[in-house]
């Protein structure tokens, strides 16, 4: 981010615009929304600028800007549509200690003016660092459509009520009060007029004050395999409402960013074969926060699949802390989708095994005889380090050397990689790939494109994809 967005208090501050033609008019339309003292310098002023000056909304001096004109200014704009004149204007501005901008000249500007959606006092500023003005305009149009015109009015009514709302304790209760006003009762009441909206605030305050104190709750939430779009709507909402977010290492940043800014976000990562949080400490943390706060415990994929869910549920039960589970897309589903295969298929496999490569005792034992049968399909989690062990066990029990195995690293993420291999080659394939991210192994599955190419060699691969 080259430009950091801030909102500048311009009440009573001088803002100087050099130029009084069409380009200045566009900038002045925006600046007139502020409470700044606007001073415009430029010959041949546009009639609109003269009109604004006549109305006392700005001062107009019909000559080019001179040294001293920008003294005391917070901002100086060069809006002459003349490179030399704009450069002279910003030099005067800089000498006076103001921040300077040349309209439509990103490189020579110290700040840029964003595209604005105005529902004063709610202001949405949209910036693309000058990269895509069309995109900014499109986002503005979308927001203009989405944000009711009365939003500003509602916000001003709410703003005046803020001291009264302090009767509610900080945190959830107060948040509840405001979200009920802005998203539920307020807009409806405002259709009956401002007094009705004020009455709605009074009613809501009495209701919240009379309500019983809230107790904590823990939500054990699956985040899916990493792509934020695979998050459920419920997970997204809970994240947005949580007071405390406790998450695994595999939960990516874009998902964590959906939490409120005020929420406490705690990572309790377990690094395979590395330094990790102990499960008992995670349980204690969940219980401690869960007694009083709305806690979202994020687990990658689905929390019920190799997520140590039972330990956490048992701890919460023992401590009498209420909890609920929100399922997520497990990584096997995402990995299968990424290679365009189904996990079960008529005539191939009527059952699917979900296995772990290792458990608390080390490499995990399974029903190898059954897994070694032709057509068997298994999704193997945490299988990379166990790959040579898996190969040995399966081959001892009769699996063919050329049984297909596909490894998918970082399924659903931008850095996803796919390796089609066979049972005999699996450890070498994985060693050469040296995956750094989580890997799903599919016993008995081949990526669709490779399978079609093997079955119908004349079929173009691109058509198969
Ligand atoms: C502790 S388990 C958690 C599984 C998770 N609860 C789920 O439903 O996907 C971690 C293992 O899940 C698999 N995994 C998780 N995310 C993955 C991803 N994006 N791509 C491939 N495998 C993934 C890997 O096998 C990893 O070692």
Tab-separated table of C-alpha atoms and ligand atoms in Angstrom:
chain	number	residue	atom	x	y	z
A	1	UNK	CA	0.000	0.000	0.000
A	2	UNK	CA	1.777	3.107	-1.218
A	3	UNK	CA	-0.964	5.488	-0.073
A	4	UNK	CA	-2.290	5.118	3.450
A	5	UNK	CA	-5.928	6.252	3.771
A	6	UNK	CA	-6.649	8.784	6.524
A	7	UNK	CA	-9.547	11.186	7.105
A	8	UNK	CA	-8.272	14.733	7.527
A	9	UNK	CA	-10.126	17.198	9.757
A	10	UNK	CA	-10.509	20.272	7.539
A	11	UNK	CA	-12.831	22.253	9.784
A	12	UNK	CA	-11.632	25.881	9.503
A	13	UNK	CA	-8.378	24.874	7.725
A	14	UNK	CA	-7.244	26.672	4.573
A	15	UNK	CA	-7.334	24.673	1.364
A	16	UNK	CA	-5.879	26.386	-1.705
A	17	UNK	CA	-6.785	25.499	-5.273
A	18	UNK	CA	-4.607	26.867	-8.060
A	19	UNK	CA	-6.735	27.038	-11.198
A	20	UNK	CA	-10.348	28.133	-11.613
A	21	UNK	CA	-11.396	26.298	-14.766
A	22	UNK	CA	-13.244	23.030	-15.413
A	23	UNK	CA	-10.606	20.853	-13.716
A	24	UNK	CA	-10.782	22.977	-10.557
A	25	UNK	CA	-14.596	22.846	-10.618
A	26	UNK	CA	-14.548	19.039	-10.341
A	27	UNK	CA	-12.223	19.175	-7.312
A	28	UNK	CA	-14.125	22.063	-5.719
A	29	UNK	CA	-17.406	20.153	-5.881
A	30	UNK	CA	-15.833	17.642	-3.487
A	31	UNK	CA	-14.037	20.181	-1.329
A	32	UNK	CA	-17.234	22.180	-0.859
A	33	UNK	CA	-18.626	19.226	1.079
A	34	UNK	CA	-16.022	19.904	3.789
A	35	UNK	CA	-15.848	22.712	6.356
A	36	UNK	CA	-12.545	24.026	4.955
A	37	UNK	CA	-11.847	27.685	4.144
A	38	UNK	CA	-11.400	27.394	0.368
A	39	UNK	CA	-9.212	29.851	-1.522
A	40	UNK	CA	-9.104	29.677	-5.333
A	41	UNK	CA	-6.493	31.419	-7.471
A	42	UNK	CA	-6.829	31.578	-11.258
A	43	UNK	CA	-7.645	33.856	-14.151
A	44	UNK	CA	-10.671	33.255	-16.395
A	45	UNK	CA	-12.690	31.622	-13.654
A	46	UNK	CA	-15.486	29.245	-14.594
A	47	UNK	CA	-18.905	30.884	-14.009
A	48	UNK	CA	-19.662	28.242	-11.375
A	49	UNK	CA	-16.576	29.194	-9.363
A	50	UNK	CA	-17.666	32.831	-9.549
A	51	UNK	CA	-21.123	31.832	-8.382
A	52	UNK	CA	-19.700	29.920	-5.374
A	53	UNK	CA	-17.527	32.922	-4.556
A	54	UNK	CA	-20.577	35.174	-4.788
A	55	UNK	CA	-22.397	32.884	-2.331
A	56	UNK	CA	-19.462	33.186	0.087
A	57	UNK	CA	-18.661	29.487	-0.152
A	58	UNK	CA	-15.051	30.195	-1.205
A	59	UNK	CA	-12.782	33.160	-1.914
A	60	UNK	CA	-11.743	33.729	-5.527
A	61	UNK	CA	-8.696	35.742	-6.600
A	62	UNK	CA	-8.695	36.053	-10.379
A	63	UNK	CA	-4.967	35.799	-10.990
A	64	UNK	CA	-2.298	33.099	-10.874
A	65	UNK	CA	-1.167	31.895	-7.461
A	66	UNK	CA	1.801	33.769	-5.963
A	67	UNK	CA	4.355	33.100	-3.238
A	68	UNK	CA	2.635	33.647	0.115
A	69	UNK	CA	-0.867	32.678	-1.132
A	70	UNK	CA	-0.550	29.206	0.354
A	71	UNK	CA	0.639	30.318	3.778
A	72	UNK	CA	-1.169	28.440	6.542
A	73	UNK	CA	-2.801	26.032	4.062
A	74	UNK	CA	-3.273	22.368	4.944
A	75	UNK	CA	-3.653	21.288	1.315
A	76	UNK	CA	-2.741	22.814	-2.021
A	77	UNK	CA	-4.141	21.539	-5.310
A	78	UNK	CA	-2.663	22.245	-8.737
A	79	UNK	CA	-5.723	22.172	-11.032
A	80	UNK	CA	-4.619	24.307	-13.968
A	81	UNK	CA	-4.345	21.509	-16.558
A	82	UNK	CA	-0.975	23.084	-17.341
A	83	UNK	CA	2.061	21.108	-16.180
A	84	UNK	CA	4.355	24.096	-15.673
A	85	UNK	CA	1.737	26.147	-13.814
A	86	UNK	CA	0.777	23.163	-11.633
A	87	UNK	CA	4.433	22.505	-10.783
A	88	UNK	CA	4.835	26.176	-9.801
A	89	UNK	CA	1.680	26.003	-7.637
A	90	UNK	CA	2.764	22.896	-5.714
A	91	UNK	CA	6.238	24.366	-5.196
A	92	UNK	CA	4.555	27.362	-3.526
A	93	UNK	CA	2.398	24.958	-1.511
A	94	UNK	CA	5.375	22.866	-0.373
A	95	UNK	CA	7.327	25.975	0.617
A	96	UNK	CA	4.339	26.894	2.808
A	97	UNK	CA	4.405	23.423	4.448
A	98	UNK	CA	1.153	22.202	2.872
A	99	UNK	CA	0.502	18.736	1.435
A	100	UNK	CA	0.222	19.039	-2.339
A	101	UNK	CA	-1.634	17.357	-5.168
A	102	UNK	CA	-1.637	17.837	-8.894
A	103	UNK	CA	-4.912	16.664	-10.380
A	104	UNK	CA	-4.481	13.444	-12.394
A	105	UNK	CA	-0.729	13.352	-11.745
A	106	UNK	CA	-0.028	10.565	-9.273
A	107	UNK	CA	3.757	10.751	-9.438
A	108	UNK	CA	4.029	14.446	-8.580
A	109	UNK	CA	1.395	14.368	-5.846
A	110	UNK	CA	2.029	13.858	-2.153
A	111	UNK	CA	-1.518	12.678	-1.584
A	112	UNK	CA	-4.411	11.590	-3.762
A	113	UNK	CA	-8.108	12.278	-3.380
A	114	UNK	CA	-10.102	9.036	-3.259
A	115	UNK	CA	-13.401	8.377	-4.958
A	116	UNK	CA	-15.991	9.145	-2.318
A	117	UNK	CA	-19.394	7.793	-1.364
A	118	UNK	CA	-20.959	10.487	0.765
A	119	UNK	CA	-23.519	9.679	3.426
A	120	UNK	CA	-22.155	12.259	5.801
A	121	UNK	CA	-21.102	11.506	8.524
A	122	UNK	CA	-20.577	8.082	6.906
A	123	UNK	CA	-17.957	8.524	4.210
A	124	UNK	CA	-16.557	5.686	2.142
A	125	UNK	CA	-13.243	6.441	0.454
A	126	UNK	CA	-12.198	4.209	-2.454
A	127	UNK	CA	-8.681	4.217	-3.827
A	128	UNK	CA	-6.877	2.104	-6.403
A	129	UNK	CA	-3.498	3.927	-6.225
A	130	UNK	CA	-4.406	5.347	-9.615
A	131	UNK	CA	-4.292	1.844	-11.106
A	132	UNK	CA	-7.936	1.419	-12.066
A	133	UNK	CA	-10.192	4.493	-11.907
A	134	UNK	CA	-12.886	2.509	-13.735
A	135	UNK	CA	-12.903	-0.018	-10.928
A	136	UNK	CA	-13.170	2.735	-8.315
A	137	UNK	CA	-16.150	4.217	-10.167
A	138	UNK	CA	-17.813	0.821	-10.377
A	139	UNK	CA	-17.339	0.171	-6.660
A	140	UNK	CA	-18.727	3.632	-5.941
A	141	UNK	CA	-21.790	2.945	-8.110
A	142	UNK	CA	-22.357	-0.372	-6.307
A	143	UNK	CA	-22.091	1.251	-2.898
A	144	UNK	CA	-24.301	4.183	-3.891
A	145	UNK	CA	-26.955	1.651	-4.759
A	146	UNK	CA	-26.468	-0.390	-1.623
A	147	UNK	CA	-26.264	2.282	1.067
A	148	UNK	CA	-29.669	3.847	1.675
A	149	UNK	CA	-29.793	7.581	1.044
A	150	UNK	CA	-31.081	8.063	4.607
A	151	UNK	CA	-28.006	6.448	6.117
A	152	UNK	CA	-26.410	9.793	6.921
A	153	UNK	CA	-29.571	11.033	8.638
A	154	UNK	CA	-29.798	7.833	10.674
A	155	UNK	CA	-26.149	8.117	11.664
A	156	UNK	CA	-26.557	11.718	12.820
A	157	UNK	CA	-29.509	10.692	15.001
A	158	UNK	CA	-27.414	7.826	16.386
A	159	UNK	CA	-24.451	10.124	16.943
A	160	UNK	CA	-26.506	12.484	19.112
A	161	UNK	CA	-27.641	9.484	21.192
A	162	UNK	CA	-24.135	8.170	21.883
A	163	UNK	CA	-23.792	9.675	25.398
A	164	UNK	CA	-27.065	7.989	26.409
A	165	UNK	CA	-25.885	4.628	25.030
A	166	UNK	CA	-22.953	4.756	27.430
A	167	UNK	CA	-25.404	3.491	30.049
A	168	UNK	CA	-24.779	0.099	28.425
A	169	UNK	CA	-21.573	-1.745	29.288
A	170	UNK	CA	-18.849	-1.656	26.618
A	171	UNK	CA	-18.599	-4.666	24.332
A	172	UNK	CA	-21.243	-7.032	23.152
A	173	UNK	CA	-24.263	-5.398	24.771
A	174	UNK	CA	-23.468	-1.986	23.343
A	175	UNK	CA	-22.638	-3.451	19.949
A	176	UNK	CA	-25.923	-5.311	19.955
A	177	UNK	CA	-27.783	-2.119	20.689
A	178	UNK	CA	-26.176	-0.257	17.794
A	179	UNK	CA	-26.479	-3.054	15.281
A	180	UNK	CA	-30.168	-3.444	16.116
A	181	UNK	CA	-30.601	0.288	15.551
A	182	UNK	CA	-28.678	0.580	12.290
A	183	UNK	CA	-29.692	-2.685	10.678
A	184	UNK	CA	-33.118	-3.393	12.046
A	185	UNK	CA	-35.252	-0.863	13.919
A	186	UNK	CA	-33.636	2.414	12.794
A	187	UNK	CA	-34.210	2.277	9.017
A	188	UNK	CA	-37.787	1.151	9.550
A	189	UNK	CA	-38.538	3.856	12.129
A	190	UNK	CA	-36.953	6.575	9.995
A	191	UNK	CA	-39.577	6.032	7.325
A	192	UNK	CA	-42.009	7.530	9.905
A	193	UNK	CA	-39.716	10.513	10.511
A	194	UNK	CA	-36.794	11.515	12.717
A	195	UNK	CA	-38.838	11.534	15.945
A	196	UNK	CA	-39.820	7.915	15.355
A	197	UNK	CA	-36.137	7.018	14.887
A	198	UNK	CA	-35.282	8.760	18.187
A	199	UNK	CA	-38.091	6.882	19.910
A	200	UNK	CA	-36.733	3.615	18.501
A	201	UNK	CA	-33.393	4.404	20.172
A	202	UNK	CA	-35.101	5.003	23.530
A	203	UNK	CA	-37.040	1.727	23.240
A	204	UNK	CA	-33.983	-0.252	22.257
A	205	UNK	CA	-31.976	1.183	25.126
A	206	UNK	CA	-34.651	0.198	27.653
A	207	UNK	CA	-34.804	-3.304	26.144
A	208	UNK	CA	-31.035	-3.802	26.270
A	209	UNK	CA	-30.805	-2.449	29.828
A	210	UNK	CA	-33.557	-4.814	30.968
A	211	UNK	CA	-32.074	-7.878	29.183
A	212	UNK	CA	-30.274	-10.484	31.272
A	213	UNK	CA	-26.466	-10.303	31.229
A	214	UNK	CA	-25.010	-12.353	28.390
A	215	UNK	CA	-23.067	-15.496	29.012
A	216	UNK	CA	-20.224	-16.701	26.861
A	217	UNK	CA	-20.416	-19.204	24.033
A	218	UNK	CA	-17.859	-21.046	21.950
A	219	UNK	CA	-18.345	-21.709	18.236
A	220	UNK	CA	-16.134	-24.469	16.869
A	221	UNK	CA	-15.969	-23.354	13.265
A	222	UNK	CA	-14.529	-24.998	10.146
A	223	UNK	CA	-12.859	-22.510	7.811
A	224	UNK	CA	-12.470	-24.796	4.811
A	225	UNK	CA	-9.154	-25.501	3.106
A	226	UNK	CA	-7.952	-21.924	2.703
A	227	UNK	CA	-9.875	-20.205	-0.083
A	228	UNK	CA	-11.926	-17.531	1.760
A	229	UNK	CA	-14.768	-18.085	-0.726
A	230	UNK	CA	-15.150	-21.605	0.632
A	231	UNK	CA	-16.036	-20.227	4.041
A	232	UNK	CA	-19.691	-20.747	4.950
A	233	UNK	CA	-21.943	-17.713	5.371
A	234	UNK	CA	-22.461	-18.743	8.982
A	235	UNK	CA	-18.707	-18.863	9.676
A	236	UNK	CA	-18.332	-15.426	8.111
A	237	UNK	CA	-21.099	-13.943	10.260
A	238	UNK	CA	-19.804	-15.499	13.486
A	239	UNK	CA	-16.283	-14.269	12.763
A	240	UNK	CA	-17.634	-10.797	12.311
A	241	UNK	CA	-19.448	-10.949	15.653
A	242	UNK	CA	-16.808	-12.694	17.782
A	243	UNK	CA	-15.105	-11.061	20.767
A	244	UNK	CA	-12.267	-13.582	20.680
A	245	UNK	CA	-10.946	-15.563	17.706
A	246	UNK	CA	-8.708	-18.547	18.432
A	247	UNK	CA	-7.231	-20.147	15.347
A	248	UNK	CA	-4.995	-22.877	13.978
A	249	UNK	CA	-1.842	-22.194	11.998
A	250	UNK	CA	-3.433	-23.313	8.714
A	251	UNK	CA	-6.139	-20.618	8.796
A	252	UNK	CA	-4.989	-17.982	6.288
A	253	UNK	CA	-4.800	-14.225	6.830
A	254	UNK	CA	-7.664	-13.233	4.455
A	255	UNK	CA	-10.033	-15.275	6.620
A	256	UNK	CA	-8.688	-13.793	9.864
A	257	UNK	CA	-9.218	-10.343	8.422
A	258	UNK	CA	-12.953	-10.964	8.524
A	259	UNK	CA	-12.808	-10.649	12.316
A	260	UNK	CA	-13.740	-7.308	13.863
A	261	UNK	CA	-10.844	-4.957	14.477
A	262	UNK	CA	-11.568	-4.955	18.219
A	263	UNK	CA	-11.635	-8.758	18.504
A	264	UNK	CA	-8.735	-10.486	20.256
A	265	UNK	CA	-7.138	-12.821	17.696
A	266	UNK	CA	-5.019	-15.601	19.193
A	267	UNK	CA	-3.012	-18.156	17.199
A	268	UNK	CA	-2.667	-21.542	18.839
A	269	UNK	CA	-0.724	-23.160	16.027
A	270	UNK	CA	0.565	-26.684	16.065
A	271	UNK	CA	3.606	-26.993	13.833
A	272	UNK	CA	4.046	-30.615	12.740
A	273	UNK	CA	7.180	-31.923	14.492
A	274	UNK	CA	7.880	-28.376	15.746
A	275	UNK	CA	7.158	-26.029	18.650
A	276	UNK	CA	3.451	-26.064	19.336
A	277	UNK	CA	0.686	-25.137	21.702
A	278	UNK	CA	-0.287	-28.072	23.923
A	279	UNK	CA	-3.871	-29.240	23.446
A	280	UNK	CA	-4.554	-28.850	27.210
A	281	UNK	CA	-3.467	-25.192	27.030
A	282	UNK	CA	-5.767	-24.613	24.071
A	283	UNK	CA	-8.614	-26.222	26.014
A	284	UNK	CA	-7.929	-23.971	29.015
A	285	UNK	CA	-7.861	-20.900	26.787
A	286	UNK	CA	-11.198	-21.846	25.214
A	287	UNK	CA	-12.789	-22.378	28.610
A	288	UNK	CA	-11.380	-19.155	30.080
A	289	UNK	CA	-12.659	-16.977	27.231
A	290	UNK	CA	-15.780	-19.030	26.608
A	291	UNK	CA	-17.158	-18.312	30.102
A	292	UNK	CA	-17.714	-14.630	29.364
A	293	UNK	CA	-17.161	-13.954	25.664
A	294	UNK	CA	-18.394	-14.976	22.236
A	295	UNK	CA	-15.498	-17.120	21.083
A	296	UNK	CA	-14.925	-18.383	17.564
A	297	UNK	CA	-12.493	-21.273	17.488
A	298	UNK	CA	-11.355	-21.604	13.874
A	299	UNK	CA	-10.139	-24.919	12.584
A	300	UNK	CA	-8.999	-25.592	9.065
A	301	UNK	CA	-11.250	-27.690	6.835
A	302	UNK	CA	-14.036	-29.350	8.793
A	303	UNK	CA	-13.571	-29.292	12.566
A	304	UNK	CA	-14.781	-32.893	12.859
A	305	UNK	CA	-12.047	-34.327	10.650
A	306	UNK	CA	-8.677	-34.744	12.347
A	307	UNK	CA	-9.395	-31.528	14.222
A	308	UNK	CA	-9.068	-32.759	17.840
A	309	UNK	CA	-12.625	-31.597	18.230
A	310	UNK	CA	-13.549	-34.083	20.944
A	311	UNK	CA	-10.842	-32.919	23.341
A	312	UNK	CA	-12.147	-29.369	23.063
A	313	UNK	CA	-15.813	-30.365	23.362
A	314	UNK	CA	-15.021	-32.472	26.454
A	315	UNK	CA	-13.161	-29.593	28.103
A	316	UNK	CA	-16.034	-27.196	27.386
A	317	UNK	CA	-18.600	-29.677	28.689
A	318	UNK	CA	-16.602	-30.234	31.875
A	319	UNK	CA	-16.488	-26.473	32.444
A	320	UNK	CA	-20.179	-26.045	31.572
A	321	UNK	CA	-19.410	-23.673	28.718
A	322	UNK	CA	-21.987	-23.772	25.922
A	323	UNK	CA	-20.713	-24.518	22.418
A	324	UNK	CA	-21.849	-25.267	18.878
A	325	UNK	CA	-20.150	-26.697	15.813
A	326	UNK	CA	-20.170	-25.073	12.400
A	327	UNK	CA	-19.019	-27.517	9.702
A	328	UNK	CA	-16.568	-26.517	6.993
A	329	UNK	CA	-15.412	-27.829	3.611
A	330	UNK	CA	-12.861	-30.503	4.376
A	331	UNK	CA	-9.596	-30.414	2.425
A	332	UNK	CA	-10.366	-33.762	0.754
A	333	UNK	CA	-13.437	-32.232	-0.914
A	334	UNK	CA	-11.496	-29.191	-2.073
A	335	UNK	CA	-8.553	-31.274	-3.281
A	336	UNK	CA	-10.838	-33.618	-5.256
A	337	UNK	CA	-12.592	-30.627	-6.812
A	338	UNK	CA	-9.259	-29.137	-7.814
A	339	UNK	CA	-8.326	-32.222	-9.873
A	340	UNK	CA	-11.894	-32.546	-11.130
A	341	UNK	CA	-12.647	-35.989	-9.743
A	342	UNK	CA	-15.469	-37.241	-7.584
A	343	UNK	CA	-14.650	-38.977	-4.341
A	344	UNK	CA	-17.063	-41.822	-5.026
A	345	UNK	CA	-18.038	-43.191	-8.417
A	346	UNK	CA	-20.482	-45.791	-9.551
A	347	UNK	CA	-18.590	-48.907	-10.611
A	348	UNK	CA	-15.286	-47.726	-9.123
A	349	UNK	CA	-15.686	-47.133	-5.397
A	350	UNK	CA	-18.842	-47.219	-3.325
A	351	UNK	CA	-16.983	-46.201	-0.207
A	352	UNK	CA	-14.357	-43.645	0.669
A	353	UNK	CA	-11.819	-43.972	3.458
A	354	UNK	CA	-10.670	-40.934	5.338
A	355	UNK	CA	-7.300	-41.765	6.883
A	356	UNK	CA	-4.539	-40.081	8.786
A	357	UNK	CA	-0.904	-40.849	7.957
A	358	UNK	CA	0.065	-40.680	11.587
A	359	UNK	CA	-1.620	-40.698	14.962
A	360	UNK	CA	-0.478	-40.268	18.560
A	361	UNK	CA	1.498	-43.522	18.413
A	362	UNK	CA	3.370	-42.685	15.167
A	363	UNK	CA	2.544	-43.894	11.653
A	364	UNK	CA	-1.083	-44.988	11.757
A	365	UNK	CA	-2.231	-48.579	11.125
A	366	UNK	CA	-5.340	-49.214	9.028
A	367	UNK	CA	-7.195	-52.047	7.357
A	368	UNK	CA	-4.454	-52.443	4.711
A	369	UNK	CA	-5.952	-55.567	3.149
A	370	UNK	CA	-9.099	-53.672	2.268
A	371	UNK	CA	-7.208	-50.589	1.126
A	372	UNK	CA	-4.973	-52.665	-1.140
A	373	UNK	CA	-7.954	-53.944	-3.182
A	374	UNK	CA	-8.250	-52.631	-6.759
A	375	UNK	CA	-10.560	-49.612	-6.949
A	376	UNK	CA	-10.144	-48.646	-3.276
A	377	UNK	CA	-10.122	-44.900	-2.735
A	378	UNK	CA	-8.764	-43.137	0.335
A	379	UNK	CA	-8.173	-39.525	1.265
A	380	UNK	CA	-5.014	-39.530	3.346
A	381	UNK	CA	-4.479	-36.532	5.637
A	382	UNK	CA	-1.058	-35.795	7.150
A	383	UNK	CA	0.442	-38.473	4.941
A	384	UNK	CA	3.661	-36.939	3.596
A	385	UNK	CA	6.053	-38.229	6.229
A	386	UNK	CA	4.319	-41.601	6.260
A	387	UNK	CA	4.545	-42.097	2.482
A	388	UNK	CA	7.220	-44.847	2.520
A	389	UNK	CA	5.360	-46.597	5.342
A	390	UNK	CA	2.072	-46.378	3.414
A	391	UNK	CA	3.694	-47.789	0.301
A	392	UNK	CA	5.257	-50.691	2.249
A	393	UNK	CA	2.062	-51.622	4.077
A	394	UNK	CA	-0.109	-51.456	0.943
A	395	UNK	CA	2.290	-53.475	-1.206
A	396	UNK	CA	2.728	-56.175	1.427
A	397	UNK	CA	-1.034	-56.564	1.320
A	398	UNK	CA	-1.095	-56.952	-2.453
A	399	UNK	CA	-1.608	-53.448	-3.857
A	400	UNK	CA	-0.287	-53.014	-7.409
A	401	UNK	CA	2.859	-50.917	-7.845
A	402	UNK	CA	1.103	-48.723	-10.392
A	403	UNK	CA	-1.890	-47.919	-8.167
A	404	UNK	CA	-2.463	-44.215	-8.814
A	405	UNK	CA	-1.793	-41.766	-6.039
A	406	UNK	CA	-2.275	-38.019	-6.423
A	407	UNK	CA	-0.821	-35.471	-4.027
A	408	UNK	CA	-2.391	-32.012	-3.820
A	409	UNK	CA	-0.533	-29.357	-1.889
A	410	UNK	CA	-2.353	-26.216	-0.696
A	411	UNK	CA	-5.661	-27.267	-2.231
A	412	UNK	CA	-7.911	-24.300	-3.123
A	413	UNK	CA	-5.142	-21.757	-2.466
A	414	UNK	CA	-3.370	-19.681	-5.106
A	415	UNK	CA	-0.161	-21.693	-4.588
A	416	UNK	CA	-1.848	-25.081	-5.112
A	417	UNK	CA	0.329	-27.808	-6.713
A	418	UNK	CA	-0.732	-31.231	-7.999
A	419	UNK	CA	1.526	-34.286	-8.366
A	420	UNK	CA	0.184	-37.382	-10.108
A	421	UNK	CA	2.191	-40.427	-9.004
A	422	UNK	CA	1.953	-44.155	-8.356
A	423	UNK	CA	2.299	-46.179	-5.204
A	424	UNK	CA	5.841	-47.291	-6.028
A	425	UNK	CA	7.017	-43.760	-6.862
A	426	UNK	CA	5.176	-41.867	-4.140
A	427	UNK	CA	8.050	-41.257	-1.672
A	428	UNK	CA	10.343	-40.087	-4.507
A	429	UNK	CA	7.640	-37.847	-5.978
A	430	UNK	CA	7.100	-36.202	-2.609
A	431	UNK	CA	10.804	-35.840	-1.927
A	432	UNK	CA	11.313	-34.109	-5.279
A	433	UNK	CA	8.290	-31.882	-4.728
A	434	UNK	CA	9.440	-30.901	-1.208
A	435	UNK	CA	6.020	-29.475	-0.283
A	436	UNK	CA	5.958	-26.679	2.281
A	437	UNK	CA	2.164	-26.462	2.602
A	438	UNK	CA	-0.421	-29.047	3.728
A	439	UNK	CA	-0.812	-32.018	1.396
A	440	UNK	CA	-3.743	-34.299	0.634
A	441	UNK	CA	-2.924	-37.747	-0.754
A	442	UNK	CA	-5.522	-39.600	-2.781
A	443	UNK	CA	-5.028	-43.324	-3.007
A	444	UNK	CA	-6.731	-44.674	-6.136
A	445	UNK	CA	-7.464	-41.315	-7.810
A	446	UNK	CA	-5.892	-39.758	-10.904
A	447	UNK	CA	-6.484	-36.142	-11.987
A	448	UNK	CA	-9.323	-36.133	-14.509
A	449	UNK	CA	-7.208	-34.722	-17.320
A	450	UNK	CA	-4.523	-37.401	-16.913
A	451	UNK	CA	-7.138	-40.134	-16.636
A	452	UNK	CA	-8.851	-39.054	-19.851
A	453	UNK	CA	-5.527	-38.733	-21.655
A	454	UNK	CA	-4.603	-42.316	-20.634
A	455	UNK	CA	-8.013	-43.673	-21.611
A	456	UNK	CA	-8.387	-41.761	-24.880
A	457	UNK	CA	-4.900	-40.732	-26.054
A	458	UNK	CA	-6.304	-38.891	-29.077
A	459	UNK	CA	-8.377	-36.646	-26.779
A	460	UNK	CA	-6.829	-33.185	-26.478
A	461	UNK	CA	-5.735	-32.491	-22.908
A	462	UNK	CA	-7.046	-28.955	-23.044
A	463	UNK	CA	-10.484	-30.272	-23.982
A	464	UNK	CA	-10.375	-32.683	-21.099
A	465	UNK	CA	-9.667	-29.942	-18.589
B	1	LIG	C1	-4.794	-31.553	11.246
B	1	LIG	S1	-5.410	-31.997	9.689
B	1	LIG	C2	-6.792	-30.970	9.609
B	1	LIG	C3	-7.765	-31.383	8.569
B	1	LIG	C4	-8.945	-30.444	8.464
B	1	LIG	N1	-9.752	-30.491	9.632
B	1	LIG	C5	-9.805	-30.716	7.229
B	1	LIG	O1	-10.974	-31.073	7.362
B	1	LIG	O2	-9.297	-30.548	6.125
B	1	LIG	C6	-4.260	-31.225	8.627
B	1	LIG	C7	-4.121	-31.956	7.329
B	1	LIG	O3	-5.223	-31.646	6.497
B	1	LIG	C8	-4.809	-31.634	5.151
B	1	LIG	N2	-5.018	-30.275	4.621
B	1	LIG	C9	-5.479	-29.207	5.276
B	1	LIG	N3	-5.608	-28.151	4.440
B	1	LIG	C10	-5.205	-28.582	3.234
B	1	LIG	C11	-5.093	-27.976	1.943
B	1	LIG	N4	-5.454	-26.703	1.756
B	1	LIG	N5	-4.615	-28.710	0.925
B	1	LIG	C12	-4.281	-30.010	1.098
B	1	LIG	N6	-4.374	-30.637	2.281
B	1	LIG	C13	-4.836	-29.945	3.336
B	1	LIG	C14	-3.316	-31.987	5.136
B	1	LIG	O4	-3.221	-33.376	4.963
B	1	LIG	C15	-2.903	-31.566	6.529
B	1	LIG	O5	-1.746	-32.262	6.946
